[in-house]
Amino acid sequence: MALLELGPHGLYCAAGDFYIDPWRPVGRAVITHAHADRAQAGSRGYLTAASGVALLREWLGAEAAVEALPYGQPLTIGGARVSLHPAGHILGSAQVRIEQGGEVWVVSGDYRTAPDPASEPFEPLLCQAFVTEASFGLPIFRWPPEDEALDSVQAWWRANCEAGRSSVLFAQPLGMAQRLLTTLDGSIGPIHAHPEIERFNRHYRAQGISLAGLAPEADGRPALVLAPPSAQGDSWMRRWDQASTAMASGWMRIRGPRRRRALDRGFVLSSHADWPALLAVIDATRAETVWVMHRQPAPLVRWLVEHGRTAVAVEAQYGEDEA
Amino acid sequence: MKAFAELYRKLDETTSTNAKIEALTGYLRAAPPGDAAWAVHFLIGRRPKRLLESRKLAEWAMAEADVPEWLFADCYHAVGDFAETIALLLPASPSASDAAGRPADPAADLPLQYWVESRLLPLAQSDDATRRARLIAAWREMDEAQRFVWNKLITGEFRVGVSQNLVVRAIAALSGLSAGTVSHRLMGDWQPSAAFWRQLEAPEVAEADISRPYPFFLAYPLEGDVEELGDPAGWQVEWKWDGIRAQLIRRQSSVFLWSRGEELMTGRFPELEAMAALLPDGTAIDGELLPWKDGAPLPFAQMQRRIGRKALGARILADVPVALMAFDLLELGGQDVRERPLEWRRAQLEALAPRSAALALSPVVEAASWEGLRAVRGESRARKVEGFMLKRRGSPYRVGRRRGDWWKWKIDPYSVDAVLIYAQPGSGRRASLFTDYTFGIWEQGKLVPFAKAYSGLSDEEIRAVDEFVRRNTIQTFGPVHAVKPELVFELAFEGIQLSSRHRSGIAVRFPRMARWRHDKRAEEADSMDTIRALLGRRES
């Protein structure tokens, strides 16, 4: 029996009368993670992982009814038993496990299996049906070892410092930016963060995640400037217009996106699973049915079907994220 | 080869001219001479003859990566680059990385010269089974960056956003030679080798290669109003002939005829050789090859008919005789005279020109005012020319495409040279042939779709293009075939405007194929800069 169905507002669980990451306001919304496209305001009640509540309120405001659920702790909603489990995507990101009458469904949300000091480690789950993301659902997306990519970021920054110019690094402001800030070496030079990133940093620090110290004001020394991709060309960025530019994202695996943005460098760093990780996670769930949820789920669905699985495409109405 | 892959990455990643020159000089200084020669060879756009079909390369890559064809197509669609798609899909190679995926011992790095001469070029002579085995062995020995560049070399798509001019500047900076000398030494039919590189950067001495042509001086299209050029008395005005730009050289009793694409055409035009034998040794003439009969040009299509022939029978020689419309003199008595003023060169050219049906002197058009010239220019179509060439009096003969001294003042319609990138079957009586084409022009090293055209080719040409499409399809999207970007066509159109509905941002009115530019390679097609200049002209 299907525990979930795709309604006009998103994934719906009839047994518990709640939605997961709905794209319109609903009665009760379970939120996998605090990226803006998942956090539609206007629902009567929200449920999210305890460590993600403060981040979610950045979008929903202080008045919204947000209920915190610690990872692993079951909650009965109507006829369904619901629990949240780390997804490794950003701080407080969760897979939603739903159980009813011995049937288990898991909705992954966005996830990453590689360790990240800025988020809780991904927890593999067993289920009969698995609803997976597929942001990078093509075999060209294969991440190099993360420490290698982070080393090249630092090497680029150091070389720029030596050449007397600043380095502007574009990254998803919630998740990837903090991932970088846990690793960047402040002894190379001052680090600045765009206000759109600093806005989230405080919630990370409040939960004891150690981020590199930020320099308060530009003092003319070559600096590393972290900024959201949407800031390319905005007024805050103007003072860095002579800088070398780069982006940290899974999209940097291919040359086209880097060239279209006229960036000097692209670093392959992602908060999402790459193709091998998607396949490994799907395998490890031992799910009989896989729902692939994305704007373009087709290749992964076809691959799974050709490899003997029952797989269904679920076209999601989420935005494409930059990570 | 790692250093060469790294050079490619650096060139690919920056849009700054200085950074590119810095990357080039850094590489060329450190590279073994044989590697430097091959690098220059590829960077200035020369390439080996086609080594194998893209389709086979894809087939073997799919097998090696264990990826089905539909998934390869999806990946190619996301990446937009054939060589890159393959490099991204191939499994991490066991010898290029250790168990943790890190690159292995750099001692495994072999020189570019080895890869090209011992691994790449021999692919041409092998049978498919051998090629496949060799290709897969090569992939397994390389890391991803090298595979990418290697695939680019194999597919003949090696192109990295550096102009020949930039390479010349880098070599000049490295060697202390003038850019003109470096350009000159890069002309002609040289083989990449350590010896060639040493010769290339050697101090100036008498040049050994008697066939070597001078770099062509190329005109820019006039962008503003012709009045902005000032007094017409400061300009020598000639017709712009519609033929094949050529340089005729006679040295040590031998004759060489070069096309602008640096192709040696000697032997294909016997009437010119007979005429050239009348020239004194140590002469180089610049001009336009025209199908020429009874003192007037024949349609260019006649020339194409003749170029297409392998054997030149008496019939075609009589039907389509050829003449050189001479307009400049670059070498006289074995001396390079390109720095002499235009009028001086012209006078010397007139003095030495032999009387021959195969040589004509490009007439100078006299008029007292731009207004008068405009009126005469109106006769262009009737005269079977493309408009005027405007040459600044007193100017030297320069190298490459430069603004300032030579302008082409073409008659409308607008025209650009574009590359065939997609083809699909026509409808009705053309349903079995690929007759509907999409053309791309260059923007930052990539071809962007620019216009569709269906008309303008002869039936014979349509069949030739159809054949090309069938043999060079890279990928299909339903009825649309993406083809190897190789064929260049001159597209003519009536109007041009900005459009948000087109991927290039430009819409043109009534595009059609004015002619097939057999003489141009894909990288010589026009870029968005040309289009922007046309737009600017429209607004002014």
PDB file of C-alpha atoms in Angstrom, chain A residues 13-182:
ATOM      1  CA  CYS A  13       0.895  11.106   3.583  1.00  0.00           C
ATOM      2  CA  ALA A  14      -2.797  10.328   4.012  1.00  0.00           C
ATOM      3  CA  ALA A  15      -2.300   8.121   7.081  1.00  0.00           C
ATOM      4  CA  GLY A  16      -0.870  11.086   9.006  1.00  0.00           C
ATOM      5  CA  ASP A  17      -2.515  13.875   6.999  1.00  0.00           C
ATOM      6  CA  PHE A  18       0.756  15.753   6.444  1.00  0.00           C
ATOM      7  CA  TYR A  19       2.908  16.876   3.533  1.00  0.00           C
ATOM      8  CA  ILE A  20       6.660  16.637   3.084  1.00  0.00           C
ATOM      9  CA  ASP A  21       8.336  19.793   1.694  1.00  0.00           C
ATOM     10  CA  PRO A  22       5.066  21.024   0.098  1.00  0.00           C
ATOM     11  CA  TRP A  23       5.356  23.728  -2.531  1.00  0.00           C
ATOM     12  CA  ARG A  24       2.138  25.447  -1.372  1.00  0.00           C
ATOM     13  CA  PRO A  25       0.851  26.259   2.148  1.00  0.00           C
ATOM     14  CA  VAL A  26      -0.843  23.223   3.741  1.00  0.00           C
ATOM     15  CA  GLY A  27      -2.088  22.119   7.149  1.00  0.00           C
ATOM     16  CA  ARG A  28       0.956  20.302   8.421  1.00  0.00           C
ATOM     17  CA  ALA A  29       4.351  20.295   6.690  1.00  0.00           C
ATOM     18  CA  VAL A  30       7.330  18.099   7.500  1.00  0.00           C
ATOM     19  CA  ILE A  31      10.438  19.890   6.235  1.00  0.00           C
ATOM     20  CA  THR A  32      13.545  17.932   5.248  1.00  0.00           C
ATOM     21  CA  HIS A  33      15.900  20.911   5.302  1.00  0.00           C
ATOM     22  CA  ALA A  34      15.957  24.683   5.494  1.00  0.00           C
ATOM     23  CA  HIS A  35      16.613  25.645   1.878  1.00  0.00           C
ATOM     24  CA  ALA A  36      14.227  28.323   0.698  1.00  0.00           C
ATOM     25  CA  ASP A  37      12.487  26.155  -1.926  1.00  0.00           C
ATOM     26  CA  ARG A  38      11.482  23.657   0.771  1.00  0.00           C
ATOM     27  CA  ALA A  39      10.395  26.221   3.333  1.00  0.00           C
ATOM     28  CA  GLN A  40       7.163  27.665   1.927  1.00  0.00           C
ATOM     29  CA  ALA A  41       5.608  30.051   4.437  1.00  0.00           C
ATOM     30  CA  GLY A  42       1.891  29.918   5.273  1.00  0.00           C
ATOM     31  CA  SER A  43       1.382  26.351   6.442  1.00  0.00           C
ATOM     32  CA  ARG A  44      -0.439  25.994   9.779  1.00  0.00           C
ATOM     33  CA  GLY A  45       2.225  23.826  11.368  1.00  0.00           C
ATOM     34  CA  TYR A  46       5.792  22.676  10.602  1.00  0.00           C
ATOM     35  CA  LEU A  47       7.889  19.798  11.846  1.00  0.00           C
ATOM     36  CA  THR A  48      11.635  19.661  11.291  1.00  0.00           C
ATOM     37  CA  ALA A  49      14.819  18.254  12.857  1.00  0.00           C
ATOM     38  CA  ALA A  50      15.731  20.001  16.099  1.00  0.00           C
ATOM     39  CA  SER A  51      19.088  21.317  14.798  1.00  0.00           C
ATOM     40  CA  GLY A  52      17.374  22.832  11.775  1.00  0.00           C
ATOM     41  CA  VAL A  53      14.668  24.826  13.529  1.00  0.00           C
ATOM     42  CA  ALA A  54      16.586  28.093  13.829  1.00  0.00           C
ATOM     43  CA  LEU A  55      17.612  27.918  10.151  1.00  0.00           C
ATOM     44  CA  LEU A  56      14.031  27.234   9.085  1.00  0.00           C
ATOM     45  CA  ARG A  57      12.835  30.256  11.058  1.00  0.00           C
ATOM     46  CA  GLU A  58      15.131  32.409   8.899  1.00  0.00           C
ATOM     47  CA  TRP A  59      12.518  31.885   6.179  1.00  0.00           C
ATOM     48  CA  LEU A  60       9.338  31.446   8.181  1.00  0.00           C
ATOM     49  CA  GLY A  61       9.778  34.096  10.868  1.00  0.00           C
ATOM     50  CA  ALA A  62       9.395  33.846  14.631  1.00  0.00           C
ATOM     51  CA  GLU A  63       5.596  33.458  14.627  1.00  0.00           C
ATOM     52  CA  ALA A  64       5.403  30.296  12.535  1.00  0.00           C
ATOM     53  CA  ALA A  65       4.424  27.148  14.471  1.00  0.00           C
ATOM     54  CA  VAL A  66       7.604  25.061  14.109  1.00  0.00           C
ATOM     55  CA  GLU A  67       7.879  21.860  16.086  1.00  0.00           C
ATOM     56  CA  ALA A  68      11.366  20.394  16.699  1.00  0.00           C
ATOM     57  CA  LEU A  69      11.907  16.657  16.549  1.00  0.00           C
ATOM     58  CA  PRO A  70      15.290  15.250  17.619  1.00  0.00           C
ATOM     59  CA  TYR A  71      16.856  12.779  15.165  1.00  0.00           C
ATOM     60  CA  GLY A  72      15.758   9.197  15.673  1.00  0.00           C
ATOM     61  CA  GLN A  73      12.863   9.986  18.010  1.00  0.00           C
ATOM     62  CA  PRO A  74       9.553   8.597  16.764  1.00  0.00           C
ATOM     63  CA  LEU A  75       6.425  10.718  16.717  1.00  0.00           C
ATOM     64  CA  THR A  76       2.939   9.421  16.058  1.00  0.00           C
ATOM     65  CA  ILE A  77       1.016  11.563  13.617  1.00  0.00           C
ATOM     66  CA  GLY A  78      -2.466  10.171  13.014  1.00  0.00           C
ATOM     67  CA  GLY A  79      -1.974   6.594  11.903  1.00  0.00           C
ATOM     68  CA  ALA A  80       1.701   7.030  10.958  1.00  0.00           C
ATOM     69  CA  ARG A  81       4.878   6.765  12.976  1.00  0.00           C
ATOM     70  CA  VAL A  82       7.301   9.438  11.813  1.00  0.00           C
ATOM     71  CA  SER A  83      10.975   9.865  12.633  1.00  0.00           C
ATOM     72  CA  LEU A  84      13.762  12.060  11.220  1.00  0.00           C
ATOM     73  CA  HIS A  85      17.294  10.881  10.394  1.00  0.00           C
ATOM     74  CA  PRO A  86      20.383  12.853   9.346  1.00  0.00           C
ATOM     75  CA  ALA A  87      20.760  13.373   5.591  1.00  0.00           C
ATOM     76  CA  GLY A  88      24.230  15.000   5.615  1.00  0.00           C
ATOM     77  CA  HIS A  89      23.125  17.782   3.252  1.00  0.00           C
ATOM     78  CA  ILE A  90      23.210  20.801   5.585  1.00  0.00           C
ATOM     79  CA  LEU A  91      22.906  21.361   9.324  1.00  0.00           C
ATOM     80  CA  GLY A  92      19.604  19.886  10.469  1.00  0.00           C
ATOM     81  CA  SER A  93      18.805  18.184   7.166  1.00  0.00           C
ATOM     82  CA  ALA A  94      16.728  15.035   7.569  1.00  0.00           C
ATOM     83  CA  GLN A  95      15.402  11.973   5.830  1.00  0.00           C
ATOM     84  CA  VAL A  96      11.789  11.380   6.804  1.00  0.00           C
ATOM     85  CA  ARG A  97      10.980   7.824   7.830  1.00  0.00           C
ATOM     86  CA  ILE A  98       7.286   6.909   7.842  1.00  0.00           C
ATOM     87  CA  GLU A  99       5.997   3.624   9.190  1.00  0.00           C
ATOM     88  CA  GLN A 100       2.506   2.188   9.193  1.00  0.00           C
ATOM     89  CA  GLY A 101       1.483  -1.385   9.792  1.00  0.00           C
ATOM     90  CA  GLY A 102       4.982  -2.782   9.149  1.00  0.00           C
ATOM     91  CA  GLU A 103       5.445  -0.809   5.901  1.00  0.00           C
ATOM     92  CA  VAL A 104       8.344   1.676   5.873  1.00  0.00           C
ATOM     93  CA  TRP A 105       8.819   4.572   3.487  1.00  0.00           C
ATOM     94  CA  VAL A 106      11.756   6.970   3.529  1.00  0.00           C
ATOM     95  CA  VAL A 107      11.881  10.386   1.882  1.00  0.00           C
ATOM     96  CA  SER A 108      15.510  11.350   1.530  1.00  0.00           C
ATOM     97  CA  GLY A 109      15.254  15.069   0.901  1.00  0.00           C
ATOM     98  CA  ASP A 110      18.650  16.226  -0.410  1.00  0.00           C
ATOM     99  CA  TYR A 111      21.533  14.177   0.901  1.00  0.00           C
ATOM    100  CA  ARG A 112      25.243  13.604   0.881  1.00  0.00           C
ATOM    101  CA  THR A 113      27.109  10.613   2.223  1.00  0.00           C
ATOM    102  CA  ALA A 114      30.626  12.088   2.447  1.00  0.00           C
ATOM    103  CA  PRO A 115      31.499  13.379   5.922  1.00  0.00           C
ATOM    104  CA  ASP A 116      31.020  17.108   6.517  1.00  0.00           C
ATOM    105  CA  PRO A 117      32.033  18.786   9.778  1.00  0.00           C
ATOM    106  CA  ALA A 118      29.199  21.295   9.242  1.00  0.00           C
ATOM    107  CA  SER A 119      26.370  18.779   9.219  1.00  0.00           C
ATOM    108  CA  GLU A 120      25.292  15.580  10.905  1.00  0.00           C
ATOM    109  CA  PRO A 121      26.538  12.410   9.117  1.00  0.00           C
ATOM    110  CA  PHE A 122      24.131  10.664   6.728  1.00  0.00           C
ATOM    111  CA  GLU A 123      22.350   7.694   8.268  1.00  0.00           C
ATOM    112  CA  PRO A 124      21.599   4.719   5.975  1.00  0.00           C
ATOM    113  CA  LEU A 125      18.026   3.436   6.446  1.00  0.00           C
ATOM    114  CA  LEU A 126      16.184   0.298   5.347  1.00  0.00           C
ATOM    115  CA  CYS A 127      12.759   0.678   3.757  1.00  0.00           C
ATOM    116  CA  GLN A 128      10.308  -0.802   1.282  1.00  0.00           C
ATOM    117  CA  ALA A 129       9.969   2.419  -0.677  1.00  0.00           C
ATOM    118  CA  PHE A 130      12.604   5.113  -1.024  1.00  0.00           C
ATOM    119  CA  VAL A 131      11.964   8.601  -2.355  1.00  0.00           C
ATOM    120  CA  THR A 132      15.344   9.882  -3.496  1.00  0.00           C
ATOM    121  CA  GLU A 133      16.650  13.190  -4.779  1.00  0.00           C
ATOM    122  CA  ALA A 134      18.532  13.240  -8.093  1.00  0.00           C
ATOM    123  CA  SER A 135      20.162  16.664  -8.391  1.00  0.00           C
ATOM    124  CA  PHE A 136      23.226  15.068  -9.956  1.00  0.00           C
ATOM    125  CA  GLY A 137      21.596  12.019 -11.484  1.00  0.00           C
ATOM    126  CA  LEU A 138      23.989  11.429 -14.374  1.00  0.00           C
ATOM    127  CA  PRO A 139      27.200   9.361 -14.380  1.00  0.00           C
ATOM    128  CA  ILE A 140      29.274  12.387 -15.405  1.00  0.00           C
ATOM    129  CA  PHE A 141      28.779  13.626 -11.850  1.00  0.00           C
ATOM    130  CA  ARG A 142      31.477  11.889  -9.876  1.00  0.00           C
ATOM    131  CA  TRP A 143      33.086  13.939  -7.136  1.00  0.00           C
ATOM    132  CA  PRO A 144      36.830  13.898  -6.628  1.00  0.00           C
ATOM    133  CA  PRO A 145      37.988  13.297  -3.037  1.00  0.00           C
ATOM    134  CA  GLU A 146      36.752  16.271  -1.019  1.00  0.00           C
ATOM    135  CA  ASP A 147      40.084  17.017   0.681  1.00  0.00           C
ATOM    136  CA  GLU A 148      41.706  17.269  -2.758  1.00  0.00           C
ATOM    137  CA  ALA A 149      39.142  19.840  -3.882  1.00  0.00           C
ATOM    138  CA  LEU A 150      39.513  21.783  -0.620  1.00  0.00           C
ATOM    139  CA  ASP A 151      43.297  21.760  -1.050  1.00  0.00           C
ATOM    140  CA  SER A 152      42.928  23.273  -4.499  1.00  0.00           C
ATOM    141  CA  VAL A 153      40.702  26.008  -3.054  1.00  0.00           C
ATOM    142  CA  GLN A 154      43.404  26.916  -0.553  1.00  0.00           C
ATOM    143  CA  ALA A 155      46.140  26.720  -3.199  1.00  0.00           C
ATOM    144  CA  TRP A 156      44.167  29.066  -5.465  1.00  0.00           C
ATOM    145  CA  TRP A 157      43.613  31.487  -2.590  1.00  0.00           C
ATOM    146  CA  ARG A 158      47.286  31.391  -1.592  1.00  0.00           C
ATOM    147  CA  ALA A 159      48.440  31.979  -5.186  1.00  0.00           C
ATOM    148  CA  ASN A 160      46.069  34.945  -5.470  1.00  0.00           C
ATOM    149  CA  CYS A 161      47.405  36.400  -2.203  1.00  0.00           C
ATOM    150  CA  GLU A 162      50.919  36.113  -3.551  1.00  0.00           C
ATOM    151  CA  ALA A 163      49.840  37.902  -6.720  1.00  0.00           C
ATOM    152  CA  GLY A 164      48.292  40.634  -4.557  1.00  0.00           C
ATOM    153  CA  ARG A 165      44.680  40.031  -5.559  1.00  0.00           C
ATOM    154  CA  SER A 166      41.613  38.942  -3.688  1.00  0.00           C
ATOM    155  CA  SER A 167      39.673  35.747  -4.264  1.00  0.00           C
ATOM    156  CA  VAL A 168      35.908  35.687  -4.606  1.00  0.00           C
ATOM    157  CA  LEU A 169      34.440  32.246  -4.002  1.00  0.00           C
ATOM    158  CA  PHE A 170      30.777  31.722  -4.822  1.00  0.00           C
ATOM    159  CA  ALA A 171      29.006  29.008  -2.863  1.00  0.00           C
ATOM    160  CA  GLN A 172      25.501  28.082  -1.755  1.00  0.00           C
ATOM    161  CA  PRO A 173      25.051  30.430   1.239  1.00  0.00           C
ATOM    162  CA  LEU A 174      23.485  27.823   3.491  1.00  0.00           C
ATOM    163  CA  GLY A 175      25.435  24.580   3.657  1.00  0.00           C
ATOM    164  CA  MET A 176      28.355  24.816   1.234  1.00  0.00           C
ATOM    165  CA  ALA A 177      29.520  28.182   2.602  1.00  0.00           C
ATOM    166  CA  GLN A 178      29.693  26.759   6.138  1.00  0.00           C
ATOM    167  CA  ARG A 179      31.310  23.563   4.867  1.00  0.00           C
ATOM    168  CA  LEU A 180      34.063  25.768   3.430  1.00  0.00           C
ATOM    169  CA  LEU A 181      34.321  27.877   6.584  1.00  0.00           C
ATOM    170  CA  THR A 182      35.024  24.811   8.704  1.00  0.00           C
TER     171      THR A 182
END
